[in-house]
Every structure is written in structure tokens, then in C-alpha cells.
Amino acid sequence: MRTQSDKPLPNLDHLDPLVGAVMAKRKQLRWSQAKLAKAAGISRRALLMIEKGGDCNLSTLRRLHTCLDIVMQAASAHVPTLDDMNAQNARERFGGVR
């Protein structure tokens, strides 16, 4: 017999990683949406919309992350320059890499 705790977590890849982390941690802790919403000072409806992929303020995300003890960290993605792309193209065309 399977219990609720045996259920695998759903695939959250379709969500923004900041929201996916909130959902995964909430489910791991077995918190209801109502419990998290109350702890974060937002409505359950607002949390429902966020978890469905809706927009929210950064301050709301911070409150959710704080309630769940999740560290929110800013990181910049490497955006390739034109020189980077030209060098990669040259390697692929002339360097035998495909």
C-alpha cells in the first residue's frame, strides 16, 4: 500500500526555477498551499497562481523562499559574444567537430 509520502514529486521543469524550488520544497515539507501562503503573508489564491506559472513580485518570491528556508541567489548567464560564436563556428567547420 502506498502512502502519500511515497508519491514521487511531479516534474517541475516547465516552471521558472525560482517557482519550481518553492513548489518542490513545499511538497517535500508536506505544507499545504494555505499554510505556506499564510506564513508568507499572501493569499492562497496568489500562491496557486504563482505555482501555475503566473507572474509575481520579487518581494513575494523572497518571502516564499524565506519561509521555506531556500537561498535565492542571483547569477548571470554567460551570453556569447559575436567573437565567441565565430570561434565556435570556425571550430565546427574547420576543426572536425560536428
Short mmCIF file of N, CA and C in Angstrom, two decimals:
data_model
loop_
_atom_site.label_atom_id
_atom_site.label_comp_id
_atom_site.label_asym_id
_atom_site.label_seq_id
_atom_site.Cartn_x
_atom_site.Cartn_y
_atom_site.Cartn_z
N MET A 1 0.83 -1.18 0.00
CA MET A 1 0.00 0.00 0.00
C MET A 1 0.88 1.25 0.00
N ARG A 2 0.57 2.17 -0.89
CA ARG A 2 1.35 3.41 -0.97
C ARG A 2 0.73 4.46 -0.08
N THR A 3 1.58 5.18 0.61
CA THR A 3 1.10 6.31 1.41
C THR A 3 1.38 7.59 0.65
N GLN A 4 0.85 8.69 1.14
CA GLN A 4 1.04 9.97 0.47
C GLN A 4 2.52 10.32 0.37
N SER A 5 3.30 9.96 1.36
CA SER A 5 4.71 10.31 1.34
C SER A 5 5.50 9.51 0.30
N ASP A 6 4.92 8.42 -0.21
CA ASP A 6 5.59 7.60 -1.21
C ASP A 6 5.44 8.16 -2.63
N LYS A 7 4.56 9.13 -2.80
CA LYS A 7 4.32 9.67 -4.13
C LYS A 7 5.56 10.41 -4.62
N PRO A 8 5.95 10.16 -5.87
CA PRO A 8 7.09 10.91 -6.41
C PRO A 8 6.69 12.37 -6.63
N LEU A 9 7.65 13.27 -6.54
CA LEU A 9 7.37 14.67 -6.81
C LEU A 9 7.11 14.85 -8.30
N PRO A 10 6.17 15.72 -8.65
CA PRO A 10 5.89 15.93 -10.07
C PRO A 10 7.05 16.62 -10.75
N ASN A 11 7.11 16.47 -12.07
CA ASN A 11 8.14 17.13 -12.87
C ASN A 11 7.83 18.62 -12.92
N LEU A 12 8.76 19.42 -12.45
CA LEU A 12 8.55 20.87 -12.38
C LEU A 12 9.39 21.63 -13.39
N ASP A 13 9.91 20.94 -14.41
CA ASP A 13 10.81 21.55 -15.38
C ASP A 13 10.16 22.67 -16.19
N HIS A 14 8.84 22.65 -16.30
CA HIS A 14 8.15 23.66 -17.11
C HIS A 14 8.05 25.00 -16.38
N LEU A 15 8.36 25.02 -15.09
CA LEU A 15 8.26 26.24 -14.30
C LEU A 15 9.59 26.97 -14.21
N ASP A 16 9.51 28.24 -13.92
CA ASP A 16 10.71 29.01 -13.61
C ASP A 16 11.41 28.33 -12.44
N PRO A 17 12.72 28.22 -12.45
CA PRO A 17 13.42 27.52 -11.37
C PRO A 17 13.14 28.09 -9.98
N LEU A 18 12.90 29.40 -9.88
CA LEU A 18 12.60 30.00 -8.58
C LEU A 18 11.25 29.53 -8.05
N VAL A 19 10.29 29.34 -8.93
CA VAL A 19 8.98 28.85 -8.54
C VAL A 19 9.03 27.35 -8.33
N GLY A 20 9.73 26.63 -9.19
CA GLY A 20 9.87 25.19 -9.04
C GLY A 20 10.48 24.82 -7.70
N ALA A 21 11.45 25.61 -7.25
CA ALA A 21 12.08 25.36 -5.95
C ALA A 21 11.08 25.53 -4.82
N VAL A 22 10.21 26.52 -4.94
CA VAL A 22 9.17 26.74 -3.92
C VAL A 22 8.22 25.56 -3.88
N MET A 23 7.74 25.13 -5.04
CA MET A 23 6.80 24.01 -5.08
C MET A 23 7.44 22.73 -4.55
N ALA A 24 8.65 22.45 -4.99
CA ALA A 24 9.32 21.21 -4.56
C ALA A 24 9.53 21.19 -3.06
N LYS A 25 9.97 22.32 -2.50
CA LYS A 25 10.23 22.37 -1.05
C LYS A 25 8.93 22.30 -0.26
N ARG A 26 7.90 22.98 -0.76
CA ARG A 26 6.59 22.93 -0.08
C ARG A 26 6.07 21.51 -0.02
N LYS A 27 6.18 20.81 -1.14
CA LYS A 27 5.70 19.43 -1.19
C LYS A 27 6.58 18.51 -0.34
N GLN A 28 7.89 18.76 -0.34
CA GLN A 28 8.81 17.96 0.48
C GLN A 28 8.47 18.11 1.97
N LEU A 29 8.15 19.33 2.37
CA LEU A 29 7.79 19.59 3.76
C LEU A 29 6.36 19.19 4.10
N ARG A 30 5.60 18.84 3.05
CA ARG A 30 4.19 18.48 3.18
C ARG A 30 3.36 19.64 3.72
N TRP A 31 3.70 20.83 3.27
CA TRP A 31 2.94 22.02 3.64
C TRP A 31 1.82 22.20 2.62
N SER A 32 0.66 22.59 3.08
CA SER A 32 -0.43 22.92 2.17
C SER A 32 -0.16 24.31 1.60
N GLN A 33 -0.85 24.61 0.51
CA GLN A 33 -0.73 25.95 -0.06
C GLN A 33 -1.20 26.98 0.95
N ALA A 34 -2.25 26.65 1.68
CA ALA A 34 -2.79 27.59 2.68
C ALA A 34 -1.75 27.89 3.76
N LYS A 35 -1.04 26.87 4.22
CA LYS A 35 -0.04 27.06 5.27
C LYS A 35 1.09 27.95 4.78
N LEU A 36 1.61 27.69 3.58
CA LEU A 36 2.70 28.50 3.04
C LEU A 36 2.23 29.92 2.78
N ALA A 37 1.05 30.06 2.20
CA ALA A 37 0.53 31.40 1.90
C ALA A 37 0.40 32.22 3.18
N LYS A 38 -0.12 31.62 4.23
CA LYS A 38 -0.28 32.33 5.50
C LYS A 38 1.09 32.72 6.06
N ALA A 39 2.06 31.80 6.01
CA ALA A 39 3.40 32.09 6.53
C ALA A 39 4.07 33.21 5.74
N ALA A 40 3.80 33.28 4.43
CA ALA A 40 4.42 34.29 3.58
C ALA A 40 3.64 35.60 3.54
N GLY A 41 2.43 35.58 4.11
CA GLY A 41 1.62 36.80 4.12
C GLY A 41 0.97 37.11 2.79
N ILE A 42 0.66 36.06 2.02
CA ILE A 42 -0.05 36.25 0.75
C ILE A 42 -1.30 35.38 0.77
N SER A 43 -2.17 35.57 -0.19
CA SER A 43 -3.38 34.75 -0.25
C SER A 43 -3.06 33.39 -0.87
N ARG A 44 -3.88 32.40 -0.55
CA ARG A 44 -3.70 31.08 -1.15
C ARG A 44 -3.92 31.17 -2.65
N ARG A 45 -4.85 31.99 -3.06
CA ARG A 45 -5.10 32.18 -4.50
C ARG A 45 -3.86 32.72 -5.21
N ALA A 46 -3.17 33.68 -4.58
CA ALA A 46 -1.95 34.23 -5.17
C ALA A 46 -0.90 33.13 -5.30
N LEU A 47 -0.74 32.30 -4.26
CA LEU A 47 0.23 31.20 -4.33
C LEU A 47 -0.16 30.21 -5.42
N LEU A 48 -1.43 29.91 -5.53
CA LEU A 48 -1.91 29.00 -6.57
C LEU A 48 -1.53 29.53 -7.96
N MET A 49 -1.73 30.81 -8.18
CA MET A 49 -1.41 31.41 -9.48
C MET A 49 0.10 31.38 -9.74
N ILE A 50 0.89 31.63 -8.71
CA ILE A 50 2.35 31.59 -8.85
C ILE A 50 2.78 30.18 -9.23
N GLU A 51 2.24 29.18 -8.53
CA GLU A 51 2.61 27.80 -8.80
C GLU A 51 2.13 27.32 -10.16
N LYS A 52 1.16 28.00 -10.74
CA LYS A 52 0.70 27.65 -12.08
C LYS A 52 1.49 28.39 -13.16
N GLY A 53 2.48 29.19 -12.73
CA GLY A 53 3.32 29.88 -13.69
C GLY A 53 3.00 31.34 -13.86
N GLY A 54 2.12 31.88 -13.03
CA GLY A 54 1.78 33.29 -13.12
C GLY A 54 2.89 34.18 -12.61
N ASP A 55 2.81 35.44 -12.95
CA ASP A 55 3.82 36.41 -12.52
C ASP A 55 3.63 36.80 -11.07
N CYS A 56 4.72 37.22 -10.46
CA CYS A 56 4.65 37.75 -9.10
C CYS A 56 5.81 38.71 -8.90
N ASN A 57 5.75 39.45 -7.83
CA ASN A 57 6.82 40.39 -7.48
C ASN A 57 8.01 39.64 -6.91
N LEU A 58 9.18 40.24 -7.05
CA LEU A 58 10.37 39.67 -6.46
C LEU A 58 10.24 39.59 -4.94
N SER A 59 9.61 40.59 -4.34
CA SER A 59 9.44 40.58 -2.88
C SER A 59 8.58 39.40 -2.43
N THR A 60 7.60 39.02 -3.23
CA THR A 60 6.77 37.86 -2.90
C THR A 60 7.59 36.58 -2.98
N LEU A 61 8.39 36.46 -4.03
CA LEU A 61 9.26 35.28 -4.15
C LEU A 61 10.24 35.20 -2.99
N ARG A 62 10.78 36.35 -2.59
CA ARG A 62 11.69 36.37 -1.44
C ARG A 62 11.01 35.87 -0.18
N ARG A 63 9.78 36.31 0.05
CA ARG A 63 9.05 35.87 1.25
C ARG A 63 8.80 34.37 1.19
N LEU A 64 8.43 33.85 0.04
CA LEU A 64 8.20 32.40 -0.10
C LEU A 64 9.49 31.64 0.16
N HIS A 65 10.58 32.08 -0.43
CA HIS A 65 11.88 31.41 -0.24
C HIS A 65 12.32 31.48 1.22
N THR A 66 12.11 32.61 1.87
CA THR A 66 12.48 32.75 3.27
C THR A 66 11.68 31.80 4.15
N CYS A 67 10.37 31.71 3.92
CA CYS A 67 9.52 30.81 4.71
C CYS A 67 9.96 29.36 4.58
N LEU A 68 10.45 29.00 3.40
CA LEU A 68 10.84 27.61 3.14
C LEU A 68 12.33 27.38 3.35
N ASP A 69 13.05 28.39 3.80
CA ASP A 69 14.49 28.30 4.04
C ASP A 69 15.25 27.92 2.76
N ILE A 70 14.88 28.58 1.66
CA ILE A 70 15.54 28.39 0.38
C ILE A 70 16.41 29.62 0.13
N VAL A 71 17.64 29.41 -0.28
CA VAL A 71 18.54 30.52 -0.58
C VAL A 71 18.31 30.94 -2.03
N MET A 72 17.95 32.20 -2.20
CA MET A 72 17.77 32.74 -3.54
C MET A 72 19.06 33.46 -3.90
N GLN A 73 19.66 33.08 -5.01
CA GLN A 73 20.94 33.63 -5.40
C GLN A 73 20.90 34.10 -6.84
N ALA A 74 21.36 35.30 -7.06
CA ALA A 74 21.41 35.84 -8.42
C ALA A 74 22.67 35.34 -9.11
N ALA A 75 22.53 34.97 -10.35
CA ALA A 75 23.67 34.52 -11.15
C ALA A 75 23.46 35.01 -12.57
N SER A 76 24.53 35.46 -13.19
CA SER A 76 24.40 35.90 -14.57
C SER A 76 24.78 34.76 -15.50
N ALA A 77 23.99 34.61 -16.51
CA ALA A 77 24.28 33.59 -17.52
C ALA A 77 25.30 34.15 -18.50
N HIS A 78 26.17 33.29 -18.98
CA HIS A 78 27.15 33.73 -19.98
C HIS A 78 26.44 33.91 -21.31
N VAL A 79 26.45 35.11 -21.79
CA VAL A 79 25.87 35.41 -23.10
C VAL A 79 27.03 35.45 -24.08
N PRO A 80 27.01 34.58 -25.09
CA PRO A 80 28.14 34.55 -26.02
C PRO A 80 28.22 35.84 -26.83
N THR A 81 29.43 36.27 -27.06
CA THR A 81 29.67 37.43 -27.91
C THR A 81 29.74 36.96 -29.36
N LEU A 82 29.77 37.90 -30.28
CA LEU A 82 29.91 37.56 -31.69
C LEU A 82 31.23 36.84 -31.93
N ASP A 83 32.28 37.27 -31.24
CA ASP A 83 33.58 36.60 -31.37
C ASP A 83 33.51 35.14 -30.89
N ASP A 84 32.80 34.90 -29.78
CA ASP A 84 32.62 33.54 -29.28
C ASP A 84 31.92 32.67 -30.32
N MET A 85 30.86 33.21 -30.93
CA MET A 85 30.09 32.45 -31.91
C MET A 85 30.90 32.18 -33.17
N ASN A 86 31.67 33.18 -33.60
CA ASN A 86 32.52 33.00 -34.78
C ASN A 86 33.58 31.93 -34.52
N ALA A 87 34.17 31.96 -33.33
CA ALA A 87 35.19 30.97 -32.99
C ALA A 87 34.58 29.57 -32.95
N GLN A 88 33.38 29.44 -32.40
CA GLN A 88 32.73 28.13 -32.35
C GLN A 88 32.39 27.65 -33.76
N ASN A 89 31.89 28.53 -34.60
CA ASN A 89 31.59 28.16 -35.98
C ASN A 89 32.84 27.69 -36.71
N ALA A 90 33.95 28.40 -36.49
CA ALA A 90 35.21 28.03 -37.14
C ALA A 90 35.66 26.64 -36.66
N ARG A 91 35.54 26.38 -35.37
CA ARG A 91 35.91 25.06 -34.84
C ARG A 91 35.04 23.96 -35.45
N GLU A 92 33.76 24.23 -35.57
CA GLU A 92 32.85 23.22 -36.09
C GLU A 92 33.07 22.99 -37.59
N ARG A 93 33.35 24.04 -38.33
CA ARG A 93 33.53 23.91 -39.77
C ARG A 93 34.89 23.35 -40.13
N PHE A 94 35.91 23.84 -39.46
CA PHE A 94 37.26 23.51 -39.88
C PHE A 94 38.02 22.63 -38.91
N GLY A 95 37.47 22.47 -37.72
CA GLY A 95 38.18 21.68 -36.71
C GLY A 95 37.71 20.24 -36.63
N GLY A 96 36.77 19.87 -37.48
CA GLY A 96 36.30 18.49 -37.49
C GLY A 96 35.26 18.18 -36.43
N VAL A 97 34.84 19.17 -35.65
CA VAL A 97 33.83 18.96 -34.62
C VAL A 97 32.47 19.19 -35.24
N ARG A 98 31.56 18.26 -35.02
CA ARG A 98 30.20 18.42 -35.56
C ARG A 98 29.19 18.26 -34.50
#
